[in-house]
Amino acid sequence: MAELLHRLGTFAARRAWAVVIAWIALLALAGGGFALGFKGLSSSFDIPGTASGEVIAELEDTLPEFSGASGTVVFAADDGEALTDAQREEIAALVATAGDLPDVSDVIDPFDAEQELADQRAEVESGRAQLDDARAQTDAGRQQLEAGRAQLTDAQAQLDAGRAQLEAGRAQAQAQGLPTAQLDAQLAQLDAQQAQLDAGLAELDAQQAQLEEGEATLAEQEAQLERGAELLSYADGIRVVSEDGATALVSVSFTEPRLELPESSKQAVMDHFTAEPIDGVEVSFSTDISQGVPEILGVGEAVGVAIAGIVLVVVLGSLLAASFPIVTALTGVAIGALATLSFSGVVQMASVTPILGVMLGLAVGIDYSLFILYRHRRQLLQGADVGESIGLANGTAGNAVVFAGTTVIVALLALNITGIPFLGLMGTAGAASVAIAVLIAVTLTPALLGLAGTRVLGRRARARAAAHADAPQESRARGRAVTPMSTLRAVVTAVVAVVALLVVAIPALSMRLGLPDGGSEAEDSPAYRAYTATEEAFGEGLNGPLLVTASLPAGLDEDAVQNAQLTVARELAAQEDVDAVAPVAIAEDSSLAVFQVVPAEGPNSVSTERLVRDLRELPPIDGDIVLGVAGQAAINIDISEGLADVLPLYLVVVVGLSFLIMVMVFRSLLVPLLATGGFVLSLFATYGAVTAVFQWGWLGALFGIHDPGPILSFLPVILVGILFGLAMDYQLFLATGMREAYVHGAPARLAVAQGFRAGRTVVIAAALIMISVFGGFITSESVIIKSMGFGLAFGVLLDAIVVRMLLVPAVTHLLGRSAWWLPRWLDRILPNVDVEGAALERRHPHHAAV
């Protein structure tokens, strides 16, 4: 590889313009691909196979109108007074015309909804009054029936008494032989009266049956009314117009699911509701609508690049030389970002995907070019020929760049083993950006160096180089004496470094994962204004309502369905930290009921997270009603849990990969073990710092954190992949120098000092550049980008300065010769990886730098 890169560097220096034009052509090609293939980015994230995803899939089949994305438009009076009739009319007019916007399925007028809810409550009270009247009439009818039955009973008694007297008289007349015709006629009259009496009793019985049937109907109506009233009572905490009338919420539903909703459709909603401002009313939008794609490059990023330029000028001593890493890095970033965005029409791409590529492309692009340029500059100062020095720098430092870049690429591609699509795509895009940075470093950098010639050095440096060229070879090889550190210093350094990293890592023990909500956005953003206005007017919970589904048994009639709804609502309302419950829909076949549940606190609170878990752990209600939980808060929890589950696996894979690669490179067991342990320490210390700043709020004002909350759910995984690769970069550029010195005969502890001295300047410069570039992203208004920039900058600071510059040299010094021990059987089977190109230097001894 070293020889191939030597030839490539020499060719690039000789055919410099051809190489430059080739990269310009690739840049133009990437630009053309972007113009044809860019279809927009998504501001949402998802993990397939989650519990909330299954609920949404069920809704798509049974109630598709609830499976699409949704958001809220918040109207708030500037003076805090109730919205006037004129303002309400203007809001209603905007709502009435919003239904024709692209991908919008429904827009709910808050004033109509509030009136409808008030009408329902009035209907309940009116129904109760009507039932009371009907029951009073029923009671009066029952009293009349009882009075009539009493009269008929008295008449029956009189009739029976008269019949007894007539029959006794007839019997006496017959005994005396007297005529009985008159008595028979009177008995016949009594029989007629008995028939009338029986008919009256039958009629009373019929009226009694009707009365009882009416009472049963009233009881059924009363029960139905009370069920409805109870359901309404559970929904008392759900409002769309605040109690003081100063704030109104307009709910917007979309036809497309959250992940498939184009940003243009969201923007159309915002444009519609802000096109004609309403005097005295502020309009804002929830994150579901307003959270768009953050800027890829801004002022902070430009400042970071400028600081990197200053570091380059200090290290390289020439403005022209300092410009080369910047130019090559920006070229690589442009090609990588445009090429990545070209595929946005083919795959669902999250907004942070190209931003991660830009971060890495800038940082490693500058560093990799610096490594080669620094080696070339050092060789020129030793009197080497320009052309041969470029080839040698490309074959030695460039070989290390290729190997270091490969470790970063492998670590990023390993994100695909997590099984999380958006994370795997981020890793792939980042790996592509790093690969482009490596290719540019070993081709475009030599070409620019060939065009610059000796002008890559300042005037004084060129004079020193000319003096070296005329000096004898032996005098070039002499340098300042290097002495190893003391054992006491090594012990103190190692102990202090480890203790410091462990102390910084302590906050990581309480790290919670989540996705940012509106409260985490910039204070002047529409999402933050909407979040705070909703919280102040309606409570925290309405910023993250849950969508709960209940699968009902088959074959239920209307009453049974309502009873089932009430049973579910009671169970939901009985849960801790639930403010309100409202049934919102039921499938046509009555197989699925949907409820809106408003938690007591916001979507990222501990109580809401606990509530989601408690609802999912509930046993089937009444033995056969199974609940499902969705909604933005539940989706965020599912994503966070899914990422937390894959983090240990990914960390084991990356750490294992780190160890195996370094065993092969350094032909040692303890040095790789030390490097891997140092990486793990710096990683968890980085987790601790991120937790302290973004979750605990320490120094929050300094970093623009006004509302601390959970850590970005995929940040820990991203940090593992990127910091691992960068840590291996610094380890390679330091430890390979130590190993080469040891292999060439230097005592083990002296070799540590020699290797450290040879690599410290370029590693410190590279780390400062990385910190500057990553730190520039901390100024982003997006909390996602801000946390990624902080985590990467702080992680590089800890790993490069504390671990690689302090801990690794100190422990390697203490290990002595045992640091380079390797079993003979393993030494025989391992391939010989010449990362620093020592064999190439031996083939070019006259021009090798010292």
CSV table of N, CA, C and O in Angstrom, one decimal, residues 368 371 397 399-408 658 661-666 671 675 724-740 755 759 762-763 799 804 808 833-836:
chain,number,residue,atom,x,y,z
A,368,TYR,N,-6.6,14.9,7.7
A,368,TYR,CA,-5.9,14.0,6.8
A,368,TYR,C,-4.9,14.7,5.9
A,368,TYR,O,-3.8,14.3,5.6
A,371,PHE,N,-1.9,15.8,7.9
A,371,PHE,CA,-0.9,14.8,8.2
A,371,PHE,C,0.1,14.7,7.1
A,371,PHE,O,1.3,14.6,7.3
A,397,ALA,N,2.9,9.0,5.6
A,397,ALA,CA,1.7,9.7,6.3
A,397,ALA,C,0.4,9.3,5.6
A,397,ALA,O,-0.6,9.1,6.2
A,399,ASN,N,-0.2,6.6,4.0
A,399,ASN,CA,-0.6,5.2,4.3
A,399,ASN,C,-1.3,5.2,5.7
A,399,ASN,O,-2.3,4.4,5.8
A,400,ALA,N,-0.8,6.0,6.6
A,400,ALA,CA,-1.5,6.0,7.9
A,400,ALA,C,-2.8,6.6,7.8
A,400,ALA,O,-3.8,6.2,8.5
A,401,VAL,N,-3.0,7.6,6.9
A,401,VAL,CA,-4.3,8.3,6.7
A,401,VAL,C,-5.3,7.2,6.1
A,401,VAL,O,-6.4,7.2,6.6
A,402,VAL,N,-4.8,6.4,5.1
A,402,VAL,CA,-5.7,5.4,4.6
A,402,VAL,C,-6.1,4.4,5.6
A,402,VAL,O,-7.3,4.1,5.7
A,403,PHE,N,-5.2,4.0,6.5
A,403,PHE,CA,-5.5,3.0,7.5
A,403,PHE,C,-6.4,3.6,8.5
A,403,PHE,O,-7.4,3.0,9.0
A,404,ALA,N,-6.1,4.9,9.0
A,404,ALA,CA,-7.0,5.5,10.0
A,404,ALA,C,-8.4,5.8,9.4
A,404,ALA,O,-9.4,5.6,10.1
A,405,GLY,N,-8.4,6.2,8.2
A,405,GLY,CA,-9.7,6.5,7.5
A,405,GLY,C,-10.5,5.2,7.4
A,405,GLY,O,-11.7,5.2,7.6
A,406,THR,N,-9.8,4.1,7.2
A,406,THR,CA,-10.5,2.8,7.0
A,406,THR,C,-11.2,2.4,8.4
A,406,THR,O,-12.3,1.9,8.4
A,407,THR,N,-10.5,2.7,9.5
A,407,THR,CA,-11.1,2.4,10.8
A,407,THR,C,-12.3,3.2,11.0
A,407,THR,O,-13.3,2.7,11.6
A,408,VAL,N,-12.3,4.5,10.6
A,408,VAL,CA,-13.5,5.3,10.8
A,408,VAL,C,-14.6,4.8,9.9
A,408,VAL,O,-15.8,4.7,10.4
A,658,SER,N,-11.8,-2.7,17.4
A,658,SER,CA,-10.6,-1.8,17.8
A,658,SER,C,-9.5,-2.7,18.2
A,658,SER,O,-8.3,-2.5,17.8
A,661,ILE,N,-7.9,-4.9,15.3
A,661,ILE,CA,-7.1,-4.1,14.4
A,661,ILE,C,-5.8,-3.6,15.0
A,661,ILE,O,-4.7,-3.7,14.3
A,662,MET,N,-5.8,-3.2,16.2
A,662,MET,CA,-4.6,-2.7,16.8
A,662,MET,C,-3.6,-3.8,17.1
A,662,MET,O,-2.4,-3.6,17.1
A,663,VAL,N,-4.1,-5.0,17.4
A,663,VAL,CA,-3.2,-6.1,17.6
A,663,VAL,C,-2.4,-6.4,16.3
A,663,VAL,O,-1.2,-6.6,16.3
A,664,MET,N,-3.1,-6.3,15.2
A,664,MET,CA,-2.4,-6.5,13.9
A,664,MET,C,-1.5,-5.3,13.6
A,664,MET,O,-0.4,-5.6,13.1
A,665,VAL,N,-1.8,-4.1,13.9
A,665,VAL,CA,-1.0,-2.9,13.6
A,665,VAL,C,0.2,-2.9,14.5
A,665,VAL,O,1.4,-2.7,14.0
A,666,PHE,N,0.0,-3.0,15.8
A,666,PHE,CA,1.1,-2.8,16.7
A,666,PHE,C,1.8,-4.1,17.1
A,666,PHE,O,2.8,-4.0,17.8
A,671,VAL,N,-0.7,-2.9,24.3
A,671,VAL,CA,-0.9,-1.6,23.7
A,671,VAL,C,-2.3,-1.5,23.2
A,671,VAL,O,-3.0,-0.5,23.4
A,675,ALA,N,-5.2,1.1,24.6
A,675,ALA,CA,-5.8,2.0,23.7
A,675,ALA,C,-7.4,1.8,23.7
A,675,ALA,O,-8.1,2.8,23.8
A,724,PHE,N,-14.6,6.4,18.2
A,724,PHE,CA,-13.8,5.2,18.1
A,724,PHE,C,-12.8,5.4,16.9
A,724,PHE,O,-11.6,5.3,17.0
A,725,GLY,N,-13.4,5.8,15.7
A,725,GLY,CA,-12.5,6.0,14.6
A,725,GLY,C,-11.5,7.1,14.8
A,725,GLY,O,-10.3,6.9,14.4
A,726,LEU,N,-11.9,8.2,15.4
A,726,LEU,CA,-11.0,9.3,15.6
A,726,LEU,C,-9.9,9.0,16.6
A,726,LEU,O,-8.7,9.3,16.5
A,727,ALA,N,-10.3,8.2,17.7
A,727,ALA,CA,-9.4,7.8,18.7
A,727,ALA,C,-8.3,6.9,18.1
A,727,ALA,O,-7.1,7.0,18.4
A,728,MET,N,-8.7,6.0,17.1
A,728,MET,CA,-7.7,5.2,16.5
A,728,MET,C,-6.8,6.0,15.6
A,728,MET,O,-5.6,5.6,15.4
A,729,ASP,N,-7.3,7.1,15.0
A,729,ASP,CA,-6.4,8.0,14.2
A,729,ASP,C,-5.2,8.5,15.1
A,729,ASP,O,-4.1,8.3,14.7
A,730,TYR,N,-5.6,9.0,16.3
A,730,TYR,CA,-4.5,9.6,17.1
A,730,TYR,C,-3.6,8.5,17.7
A,730,TYR,O,-2.4,8.7,17.8
A,731,GLN,N,-4.2,7.3,18.0
A,731,GLN,CA,-3.4,6.2,18.5
A,731,GLN,C,-2.4,5.8,17.5
A,731,GLN,O,-1.3,5.5,17.8
A,732,LEU,N,-2.9,5.7,16.2
A,732,LEU,CA,-2.0,5.3,15.2
A,732,LEU,C,-0.8,6.2,15.0
A,732,LEU,O,0.4,5.8,14.9
A,733,PHE,N,-1.1,7.5,15.0
A,733,PHE,CA,0.0,8.5,14.7
A,733,PHE,C,0.9,8.7,15.9
A,733,PHE,O,2.0,9.2,15.7
A,734,LEU,N,0.5,8.2,17.1
A,734,LEU,CA,1.4,8.3,18.2
A,734,LEU,C,2.1,7.0,18.5
A,734,LEU,O,3.3,6.9,18.6
A,735,ALA,N,1.3,5.9,18.6
A,735,ALA,CA,1.9,4.6,19.0
A,735,ALA,C,2.7,4.0,17.9
A,735,ALA,O,3.7,3.2,18.2
A,736,THR,N,2.4,4.2,16.6
A,736,THR,CA,3.3,3.7,15.6
A,736,THR,C,4.7,4.2,15.6
A,736,THR,O,5.7,3.5,15.4
A,737,GLY,N,4.8,5.5,16.0
A,737,GLY,CA,6.1,6.1,16.1
A,737,GLY,C,6.9,5.5,17.3
A,737,GLY,O,8.1,5.3,17.2
A,738,MET,N,6.2,5.2,18.4
A,738,MET,CA,6.8,4.5,19.5
A,738,MET,C,7.3,3.1,19.1
A,738,MET,O,8.4,2.7,19.4
A,739,ARG,N,6.4,2.4,18.4
A,739,ARG,CA,6.8,1.0,18.0
A,739,ARG,C,8.0,1.0,17.0
A,739,ARG,O,8.9,0.2,17.1
A,740,GLU,N,8.0,2.0,16.0
A,740,GLU,CA,9.1,2.0,15.1
A,740,GLU,C,10.4,2.3,15.8
A,740,GLU,O,11.4,1.7,15.5
A,755,GLY,N,8.7,8.4,20.2
A,755,GLY,CA,7.5,8.4,19.4
A,755,GLY,C,6.5,9.5,19.8
A,755,GLY,O,5.9,10.1,18.9
A,759,GLY,N,5.2,12.7,17.2
A,759,GLY,CA,3.8,12.8,16.8
A,759,GLY,C,3.0,13.8,17.5
A,759,GLY,O,1.9,14.1,17.1
A,762,VAL,N,1.6,17.2,15.5
A,762,VAL,CA,0.6,17.1,14.5
A,762,VAL,C,-0.7,16.5,15.2
A,762,VAL,O,-1.8,16.9,14.7
A,763,VAL,N,-0.6,15.7,16.2
A,763,VAL,CA,-1.8,15.2,16.9
A,763,VAL,C,-2.5,16.3,17.6
A,763,VAL,O,-3.8,16.4,17.6
A,799,ASP,N,-10.3,12.4,24.5
A,799,ASP,CA,-9.5,11.3,24.0
A,799,ASP,C,-8.2,11.7,23.5
A,799,ASP,O,-7.2,11.0,23.7
A,804,ARG,N,-4.8,10.0,24.8
A,804,ARG,CA,-3.6,9.8,23.9
A,804,ARG,C,-2.4,10.5,24.3
A,804,ARG,O,-1.3,10.0,24.1
A,808,VAL,N,-2.0,7.2,27.7
A,808,VAL,CA,-1.3,6.2,26.9
A,808,VAL,C,0.2,6.2,27.0
A,808,VAL,O,0.9,5.2,27.3
A,833,VAL,N,1.6,-5.4,8.8
A,833,VAL,CA,0.9,-4.1,8.4
A,833,VAL,C,1.9,-3.0,8.7
A,833,VAL,O,2.1,-2.6,9.8
A,834,ASP,N,2.5,-2.4,7.6
A,834,ASP,CA,3.4,-1.3,7.8
A,834,ASP,C,2.7,0.0,7.6
A,834,ASP,O,2.7,0.6,6.6
A,835,VAL,N,2.1,0.4,8.7
A,835,VAL,CA,1.2,1.6,8.6
A,835,VAL,C,2.0,2.8,8.3
A,835,VAL,O,1.6,3.7,7.6
A,836,GLU,N,3.2,3.0,9.0
A,836,GLU,CA,3.9,4.2,8.8
A,836,GLU,C,4.8,4.2,7.5
A,836,GLU,O,5.6,5.1,7.3
